[in-house]
PDB file of C-alpha atoms and ligand atoms in Angstrom:
ATOM      1  CA  MET N 126     -22.991  29.768   7.082  1.00  0.00           C
ATOM      2  CA  GLN N 127     -24.676  31.910   9.026  1.00  0.00           C
ATOM      3  CA  ILE N 128     -25.879  30.155  12.848  1.00  0.00           C
ATOM      4  CA  LYS N 129     -29.123  31.860  13.328  1.00  0.00           C
ATOM      5  CA  SER N 130     -30.315  29.580  16.409  1.00  0.00           C
ATOM      6  CA  ALA N 131     -28.838  27.073  18.379  1.00  0.00           C
ATOM      7  CA  VAL N 132     -31.396  25.315  20.830  1.00  0.00           C
ATOM      8  CA  PHE N 133     -30.901  22.225  23.301  1.00  0.00           C
ATOM      9  CA  ASN N 134     -33.216  19.903  22.471  1.00  0.00           C
ATOM     10  CA  MET N 135     -32.375  16.372  24.909  1.00  0.00           C
ATOM     11  CA  SER N 136     -29.849  14.520  26.426  1.00  0.00           C
ATOM     12  CA  ALA N 137     -30.229  10.672  25.595  1.00  0.00           C
ATOM     13  CA  ARG N 138     -28.440   7.800  27.714  1.00  0.00           C
ATOM     14  CA  ASP N 139     -28.435   5.712  24.791  1.00  0.00           C
ATOM     15  CA  LEU N 140     -29.548   5.282  21.136  1.00  0.00           C
ATOM     16  CA  GLN N 141     -32.855   4.118  21.511  1.00  0.00           C
ATOM     17  CA  SER N 142     -33.808   7.230  23.469  1.00  0.00           C
ATOM     18  CA  ALA N 143     -32.036   9.541  20.853  1.00  0.00           C
ATOM     19  CA  PRO N 144     -34.636  11.561  19.241  1.00  0.00           C
ATOM     20  CA  ASP N 145     -36.887  10.225  16.773  1.00  0.00           C
ATOM     21  CA  TRP N 146     -36.138  12.428  13.813  1.00  0.00           C
ATOM     22  CA  ASN N 147     -34.446  12.815  10.415  1.00  0.00           C
ATOM     23  CA  ARG N 148     -32.537  15.988  10.548  1.00  0.00           C
ATOM     24  CA  PRO N 149     -28.928  15.564   9.623  1.00  0.00           C
ATOM     25  CA  GLU N 150     -26.519  14.905  12.358  1.00  0.00           C
ATOM     26  CA  PHE N 151     -23.114  15.763  13.283  1.00  0.00           C
ATOM     27  CA  ALA N 152     -21.214  14.629  16.018  1.00  0.00           C
ATOM     28  CA  PHE N 153     -18.127  15.401  18.400  1.00  0.00           C
ATOM     29  CA  ILE N 154     -16.199  12.814  19.865  1.00  0.00           C
ATOM     30  CA  GLY N 155     -12.671  12.759  21.351  1.00  0.00           C
ATOM     31  CA  ARG N 156     -10.924  12.208  24.669  1.00  0.00           C
ATOM     32  CA  SER N 157     -12.330  13.700  27.855  1.00  0.00           C
ATOM     33  CA  ASN N 158     -11.587  17.029  28.374  1.00  0.00           C
ATOM     34  CA  VAL N 159     -10.565  17.456  24.630  1.00  0.00           C
ATOM     35  CA  GLY N 160     -12.824  20.101  24.270  1.00  0.00           C
ATOM     36  CA  LYS N 161     -16.141  18.619  22.497  1.00  0.00           C
ATOM     37  CA  SER N 162     -18.631  21.041  24.374  1.00  0.00           C
ATOM     38  CA  SER N 163     -16.263  24.209  24.105  1.00  0.00           C
ATOM     39  CA  MET N 164     -16.432  23.443  20.303  1.00  0.00           C
ATOM     40  CA  ILE N 165     -20.432  23.295  20.293  1.00  0.00           C
ATOM     41  CA  ASN N 166     -20.263  26.714  22.204  1.00  0.00           C
ATOM     42  CA  MET N 167     -18.221  28.308  19.620  1.00  0.00           C
ATOM     43  CA  LEU N 168     -20.245  27.029  16.505  1.00  0.00           C
ATOM     44  CA  SER N 169     -23.288  28.183  18.417  1.00  0.00           C
ATOM     45  CA  ASN N 170     -21.776  31.528  19.379  1.00  0.00           C
ATOM     46  CA  LYS N 171     -23.208  30.532  22.792  1.00  0.00           C
ATOM     47  CA  ASP N 172     -20.974  30.340  25.945  1.00  0.00           C
ATOM     48  CA  ALA N 173     -23.038  28.014  27.848  1.00  0.00           C
ATOM     49  CA  LEU N 174     -25.134  26.074  25.516  1.00  0.00           C
ATOM     50  CA  ALA N 175     -23.158  22.854  26.313  1.00  0.00           C
ATOM     51  CA  LYS N 176     -21.787  22.323  29.523  1.00  0.00           C
ATOM     52  CA  VAL N 177     -17.830  22.686  29.808  1.00  0.00           C
ATOM     53  CA  SER N 178     -15.617  21.713  32.541  1.00  0.00           C
ATOM     54  CA  ALA N 179     -11.726  21.486  33.521  1.00  0.00           C
ATOM     55  CA  THR N 180     -12.861  18.176  35.025  1.00  0.00           C
ATOM     56  CA  PRO N 181     -12.679  15.546  32.296  1.00  0.00           C
ATOM     57  CA  GLY N 182     -15.938  13.412  32.090  1.00  0.00           C
ATOM     58  CA  LYS N 183     -18.294  16.460  32.339  1.00  0.00           C
ATOM     59  CA  THR N 184     -20.436  14.984  29.539  1.00  0.00           C
ATOM     60  CA  GLN N 185     -22.011  11.881  30.318  1.00  0.00           C
ATOM     61  CA  LEU N 186     -24.937  11.832  27.828  1.00  0.00           C
ATOM     62  CA  LEU N 187     -25.339  12.215  24.353  1.00  0.00           C
ATOM     63  CA  ASN N 188     -26.684  15.670  24.106  1.00  0.00           C
ATOM     64  CA  PHE N 189     -28.674  16.965  21.100  1.00  0.00           C
ATOM     65  CA  PHE N 190     -28.634  20.541  19.603  1.00  0.00           C
ATOM     66  CA  VAL N 191     -31.050  22.136  17.052  1.00  0.00           C
ATOM     67  CA  MET N 192     -29.205  24.131  14.517  1.00  0.00           C
ATOM     68  CA  ASN N 193     -30.717  26.657  12.235  1.00  0.00           C
ATOM     69  CA  GLU N 194     -34.120  24.543  13.183  1.00  0.00           C
ATOM     70  CA  SER N 195     -33.162  22.182  10.214  1.00  0.00           C
ATOM     71  CA  TRP N 196     -29.682  19.988  11.835  1.00  0.00           C
ATOM     72  CA  SER N 197     -28.292  18.933  14.721  1.00  0.00           C
ATOM     73  CA  LEU N 198     -25.225  18.869  16.818  1.00  0.00           C
ATOM     74  CA  VAL N 199     -24.314  15.887  18.947  1.00  0.00           C
ATOM     75  CA  ASP N 200     -22.137  16.513  22.254  1.00  0.00           C
ATOM     76  CA  LEU N 201     -20.879  12.967  22.951  1.00  0.00           C
ATOM     77  CA  PRO N 202     -19.560  11.667  25.920  1.00  0.00           C
ATOM     78  CA  GLY N 203     -15.376  11.617  25.890  1.00  0.00           C
ATOM     79  CA  TYR N 204     -13.679   8.345  26.049  1.00  0.00           C
ATOM     80  CA  GLY N 205     -10.488   7.562  28.160  1.00  0.00           C
ATOM     81  CA  TYR N 206     -12.029   8.584  31.210  1.00  0.00           C
ATOM     82  CA  ALA N 207     -10.807   6.326  33.855  1.00  0.00           C
ATOM     83  CA  LYS N 208     -12.793   7.573  37.087  1.00  0.00           C
ATOM     84  CA  VAL N 209     -16.293   7.030  35.601  1.00  0.00           C
ATOM     85  CA  ALA N 210     -17.612   3.765  37.399  1.00  0.00           C
ATOM     86  CA  LYS N 211     -16.461   0.807  35.310  1.00  0.00           C
ATOM     87  CA  SER N 212     -20.210  -0.357  34.612  1.00  0.00           C
ATOM     88  CA  GLU N 213     -21.128   3.304  33.584  1.00  0.00           C
ATOM     89  CA  LYS N 214     -17.926   3.667  31.549  1.00  0.00           C
ATOM     90  CA  ILE N 215     -18.797   0.454  29.554  1.00  0.00           C
ATOM     91  CA  ASN N 216     -22.422   1.670  28.701  1.00  0.00           C
ATOM     92  CA  PHE N 217     -21.404   4.813  28.095  1.00  0.00           C
ATOM     93  CA  ASN N 218     -18.849   3.446  25.480  1.00  0.00           C
ATOM     94  CA  GLU N 219     -21.468   0.919  23.963  1.00  0.00           C
ATOM     95  CA  SER N 220     -24.243   3.899  23.902  1.00  0.00           C
ATOM     96  CA  VAL N 221     -21.807   5.982  22.008  1.00  0.00           C
ATOM     97  CA  GLY N 222     -20.730   2.852  19.471  1.00  0.00           C
ATOM     98  CA  ASP N 223     -24.014   1.946  18.941  1.00  0.00           C
ATOM     99  CA  TYR N 224     -24.971   5.639  18.104  1.00  0.00           C
ATOM    100  CA  LEU N 225     -21.736   6.056  15.864  1.00  0.00           C
ATOM    101  CA  GLU N 226     -22.662   2.535  14.052  1.00  0.00           C
ATOM    102  CA  GLN N 227     -26.199   2.567  13.607  1.00  0.00           C
ATOM    103  CA  ARG N 228     -27.507   6.442  13.585  1.00  0.00           C
ATOM    104  CA  ASP N 229     -29.045   6.809   9.982  1.00  0.00           C
ATOM    105  CA  ASN N 230     -29.270  10.368   9.731  1.00  0.00           C
ATOM    106  CA  LEU N 231     -25.000  10.782  11.088  1.00  0.00           C
ATOM    107  CA  ARG N 232     -23.674  12.920   8.320  1.00  0.00           C
ATOM    108  CA  LEU N 233     -20.332  13.408   9.807  1.00  0.00           C
ATOM    109  CA  VAL N 234     -18.219  12.644  12.822  1.00  0.00           C
ATOM    110  CA  PHE N 235     -15.663  15.223  14.422  1.00  0.00           C
ATOM    111  CA  VAL N 236     -12.906  13.589  15.879  1.00  0.00           C
ATOM    112  CA  LEU N 237     -11.339  15.967  17.955  1.00  0.00           C
ATOM    113  CA  VAL N 238      -7.504  15.393  18.798  1.00  0.00           C
ATOM    114  CA  ASP N 239      -5.334  17.408  21.358  1.00  0.00           C
ATOM    115  CA  SER N 240      -2.908  19.410  18.981  1.00  0.00           C
ATOM    116  CA  ARG N 241      -0.075  19.141  21.780  1.00  0.00           C
ATOM    117  CA  LEU N 242      -0.024  15.344  21.976  1.00  0.00           C
ATOM    118  CA  THR N 243       1.933  13.245  20.463  1.00  0.00           C
ATOM    119  CA  PRO N 244      -0.707  10.481  18.967  1.00  0.00           C
ATOM    120  CA  GLN N 245      -2.222   8.894  21.598  1.00  0.00           C
ATOM    121  CA  PRO N 246      -3.112   5.038  20.932  1.00  0.00           C
ATOM    122  CA  ILE N 247      -7.011   5.843  22.479  1.00  0.00           C
ATOM    123  CA  ASP N 248      -7.183   7.953  19.664  1.00  0.00           C
ATOM    124  CA  VAL N 249      -5.539   6.117  16.886  1.00  0.00           C
ATOM    125  CA  SER N 250      -7.609   3.163  17.799  1.00  0.00           C
ATOM    126  CA  PHE N 251     -10.889   5.022  18.076  1.00  0.00           C
ATOM    127  CA  VAL N 252     -10.127   6.429  14.136  1.00  0.00           C
ATOM    128  CA  SER N 253      -9.234   2.963  13.352  1.00  0.00           C
ATOM    129  CA  TRP N 254     -12.561   1.777  14.491  1.00  0.00           C
ATOM    130  CA  LEU N 255     -14.620   4.288  12.607  1.00  0.00           C
ATOM    131  CA  VAL N 256     -12.731   3.366   9.759  1.00  0.00           C
ATOM    132  CA  ASP N 257     -13.740  -0.219   9.644  1.00  0.00           C
ATOM    133  CA  CYS N 258     -16.941   0.946  10.563  1.00  0.00           C
ATOM    134  CA  ARG N 259     -17.529   3.222   7.344  1.00  0.00           C
ATOM    135  CA  VAL N 260     -17.947   6.397   9.255  1.00  0.00           C
ATOM    136  CA  PRO N 261     -17.367   9.496   7.433  1.00  0.00           C
ATOM    137  CA  PHE N 262     -15.293  11.442  10.127  1.00  0.00           C
ATOM    138  CA  ALA N 263     -12.824  14.806   9.943  1.00  0.00           C
ATOM    139  CA  LEU N 264      -9.957  15.559  12.171  1.00  0.00           C
ATOM    140  CA  VAL N 265      -9.801  18.700  14.621  1.00  0.00           C
ATOM    141  CA  PHE N 266      -6.874  19.479  16.205  1.00  0.00           C
ATOM    142  CA  THR N 267      -8.047  21.460  19.451  1.00  0.00           C
ATOM    143  CA  LYS N 268      -6.581  23.759  21.868  1.00  0.00           C
ATOM    144  CA  ALA N 269      -3.989  25.421  19.292  1.00  0.00           C
ATOM    145  CA  ASP N 270      -3.904  28.678  21.221  1.00  0.00           C
ATOM    146  CA  LYS N 271      -1.716  26.821  23.398  1.00  0.00           C
ATOM    147  CA  GLN N 272       1.337  26.495  21.480  1.00  0.00           C
ATOM    148  CA  SER N 273       2.971  27.616  18.346  1.00  0.00           C
ATOM    149  CA  PRO N 274       1.448  26.898  14.773  1.00  0.00           C
ATOM    150  CA  THR N 275       4.410  24.578  14.120  1.00  0.00           C
ATOM    151  CA  LYS N 276       4.199  22.138  17.353  1.00  0.00           C
ATOM    152  CA  THR N 277       0.374  21.822  15.949  1.00  0.00           C
ATOM    153  CA  GLN N 278       1.545  21.257  12.522  1.00  0.00           C
ATOM    154  CA  ALA N 279       4.052  18.561  13.738  1.00  0.00           C
ATOM    155  CA  THR N 280       1.281  16.782  15.587  1.00  0.00           C
ATOM    156  CA  VAL N 281      -1.316  16.867  12.727  1.00  0.00           C
ATOM    157  CA  LYS N 282       1.834  15.135  10.670  1.00  0.00           C
ATOM    158  CA  ALA N 283       2.277  12.406  13.075  1.00  0.00           C
ATOM    159  CA  PHE N 284      -1.400  11.752  13.992  1.00  0.00           C
ATOM    160  CA  LEU N 285      -1.746  11.318   9.763  1.00  0.00           C
ATOM    161  CA  GLU N 286       0.872   8.981   9.703  1.00  0.00           C
ATOM    162  CA  THR N 287      -0.731   6.785  11.867  1.00  0.00           C
ATOM    163  CA  LEU N 288      -3.871   6.461  10.006  1.00  0.00           C
ATOM    164  CA  PRO N 289      -5.017   2.899   8.643  1.00  0.00           C
ATOM    165  CA  GLU N 290      -4.337   1.809   5.428  1.00  0.00           C
ATOM    166  CA  ASN N 291      -7.639   0.827   4.466  1.00  0.00           C
ATOM    167  CA  LEU N 292      -8.783   4.650   4.802  1.00  0.00           C
ATOM    168  CA  ALA N 293     -10.131   5.720   1.139  1.00  0.00           C
ATOM    169  CA  GLY N 294      -8.098   9.292   0.752  1.00  0.00           C
ATOM    170  CA  ILE N 295      -7.240  11.744   3.575  1.00  0.00           C
ATOM    171  CA  PRO N 296      -9.497  12.797   6.011  1.00  0.00           C
ATOM    172  CA  GLN N 297     -10.258  16.781   6.210  1.00  0.00           C
ATOM    173  CA  VAL N 298      -7.871  18.326   9.003  1.00  0.00           C
ATOM    174  CA  ILE N 299      -8.902  21.433  10.634  1.00  0.00           C
ATOM    175  CA  THR N 300      -6.717  22.921  13.853  1.00  0.00           C
ATOM    176  CA  SER N 301      -9.106  25.110  16.079  1.00  0.00           C
ATOM    177  CA  SER N 302      -8.858  27.011  19.118  1.00  0.00           C
ATOM    178  CA  SER N 303     -12.686  27.610  21.244  1.00  0.00           C
ATOM    179  CA  LYS N 304     -10.670  30.155  22.987  1.00  0.00           C
ATOM    180  CA  ASN N 305      -9.461  32.487  19.647  1.00  0.00           C
ATOM    181  CA  ARG N 306     -12.566  31.237  17.744  1.00  0.00           C
ATOM    182  CA  THR N 307     -10.345  29.872  14.960  1.00  0.00           C
ATOM    183  CA  GLY N 308     -11.584  26.664  12.948  1.00  0.00           C
ATOM    184  CA  ARG N 309     -15.043  27.719  13.253  1.00  0.00           C
ATOM    185  CA  ILE N 310     -15.456  28.835   9.750  1.00  0.00           C
ATOM    186  CA  ALA N 311     -13.825  25.350   8.210  1.00  0.00           C
ATOM    187  CA  ILE N 312     -16.120  23.518  10.496  1.00  0.00           C
ATOM    188  CA  LEU N 313     -19.155  25.120   9.436  1.00  0.00           C
ATOM    189  CA  LYS N 314     -17.883  25.181   5.915  1.00  0.00           C
ATOM    190  CA  LEU N 315     -17.564  21.256   6.074  1.00  0.00           C
ATOM    191  CA  ILE N 316     -21.051  21.133   7.956  1.00  0.00           C
ATOM    192  CA  GLU N 317     -22.509  23.050   4.623  1.00  0.00           C
ATOM    193  CA  GLN N 318     -21.216  20.862   2.408  1.00  0.00           C
ATOM    194  CA  ALA N 319     -22.352  17.740   3.924  1.00  0.00           C
ATOM    195  CA  LEU N 320     -25.536  19.282   4.176  1.00  0.00           C
ATOM    196  CA  ALA N 321     -26.167  19.969   0.379  1.00  0.00           C
ATOM    197  CA  GLU N 322     -25.067  16.502  -0.430  1.00  0.00           C
TER     198      GLU N 322
HETATM  199  P1  GTP R 674     -15.684  16.023  28.616  1.00  0.00           P
HETATM  200  O1  GTP R 674     -17.227  16.543  28.420  1.00  0.00           O
HETATM  201  O2  GTP R 674     -15.253  15.797  29.960  1.00  0.00           O
HETATM  202  O3  GTP R 674     -15.203  14.949  27.691  1.00  0.00           O
HETATM  203  O4  GTP R 674     -14.832  17.189  28.141  1.00  0.00           O
HETATM  204  P2  GTP R 674     -14.972  18.336  26.598  1.00  0.00           P
HETATM  205  O5  GTP R 674     -14.105  17.336  25.539  1.00  0.00           O
HETATM  206  O6  GTP R 674     -16.390  18.272  26.148  1.00  0.00           O
HETATM  207  O7  GTP R 674     -13.975  19.521  26.800  1.00  0.00           O
HETATM  208  P3  GTP R 674     -14.813  20.768  27.343  1.00  0.00           P
HETATM  209  O8  GTP R 674     -15.302  21.522  26.186  1.00  0.00           O
HETATM  210  O9  GTP R 674     -15.820  20.772  28.656  1.00  0.00           O
HETATM  211  O10 GTP R 674     -13.121  21.439  27.674  1.00  0.00           O
HETATM  212  C1  GTP R 674     -12.263  21.002  28.952  1.00  0.00           C
HETATM  213  C2  GTP R 674     -11.243  21.871  29.264  1.00  0.00           C
HETATM  214  O11 GTP R 674     -10.396  22.603  27.985  1.00  0.00           O
HETATM  215  C3  GTP R 674     -12.030  23.374  29.465  1.00  0.00           C
HETATM  216  O12 GTP R 674     -11.577  23.725  30.891  1.00  0.00           O
HETATM  217  C4  GTP R 674     -12.298  24.506  28.313  1.00  0.00           C
HETATM  218  O13 GTP R 674     -12.242  25.483  28.891  1.00  0.00           O
HETATM  219  C5  GTP R 674     -10.518  24.184  27.831  1.00  0.00           C
HETATM  220  N1  GTP R 674     -10.576  24.009  26.525  1.00  0.00           N
HETATM  221  C6  GTP R 674     -11.536  23.751  25.589  1.00  0.00           C
HETATM  222  N2  GTP R 674     -11.301  24.221  24.492  1.00  0.00           N
HETATM  223  C7  GTP R 674      -9.753  25.175  24.531  1.00  0.00           C
HETATM  224  C8  GTP R 674      -9.401  25.648  23.600  1.00  0.00           C
HETATM  225  O14 GTP R 674      -9.540  25.550  22.233  1.00  0.00           O
HETATM  226  N3  GTP R 674      -8.455  26.605  23.984  1.00  0.00           N
HETATM  227  C9  GTP R 674      -7.972  26.300  25.398  1.00  0.00           C
HETATM  228  N4  GTP R 674      -7.164  26.962  26.098  1.00  0.00           N
HETATM  229  N5  GTP R 674      -8.737  25.817  26.225  1.00  0.00           N
HETATM  230  C10 GTP R 674      -9.743  25.133  25.901  1.00  0.00           C
HETATM  231 MG1   MG R 675     -17.902  17.692  27.300  1.00  0.00          MG
END
């Protein structure tokens, strides 16, 4: 699939203020600093569409981007970032939770996991929550440029072993590097398939 246009639409602080449209949406979620915003930029072929920062907690709102004038990417605030004021953190977690559970036009969630780490409890419990809520998701192991493919594969294997038993089938798994632009075609292919369904 070719990306012909990628345009920022709006930032929303909760589901109620999200855009009122029925474009199919694809959301990116994962721990703070895992590379969600970088991935949106890679997919868009634009360096600065979504704000990237070395400091965790950069993305604080739900950010909506319109792709090819017909579907949307959503950059969600990361979870597991302790320095955000507690009230704010709970608020954002709730907003993300509401969005993931209730957004009717959400087609697929890309859960980003750092390819360098052994399974982190917060990622494991988040995925388990998605499974309970029956939200369709794919797993993306990020920053694969930072280590050998063998180590990345070991991370993937260990993570898959943590998946809950009530999961119907193994989710799609993609390894990526926003630096080297790997994983881009595989992600766009999943989006294209979901759009065709
Ligand atoms: P929050 O918005 O804070 O939740 O973070 P995020 O998940 O959006 O991460 P972001 O894209 O801002 O990237 C965080 C840091 O990781 C930045 O310094 C990026 O340059 C770096 N980074 C992201 N993806 C990659 C990657 O694939 N490879 C490498 N080497 N660095 C990456
Ligand atoms: Mg971000």
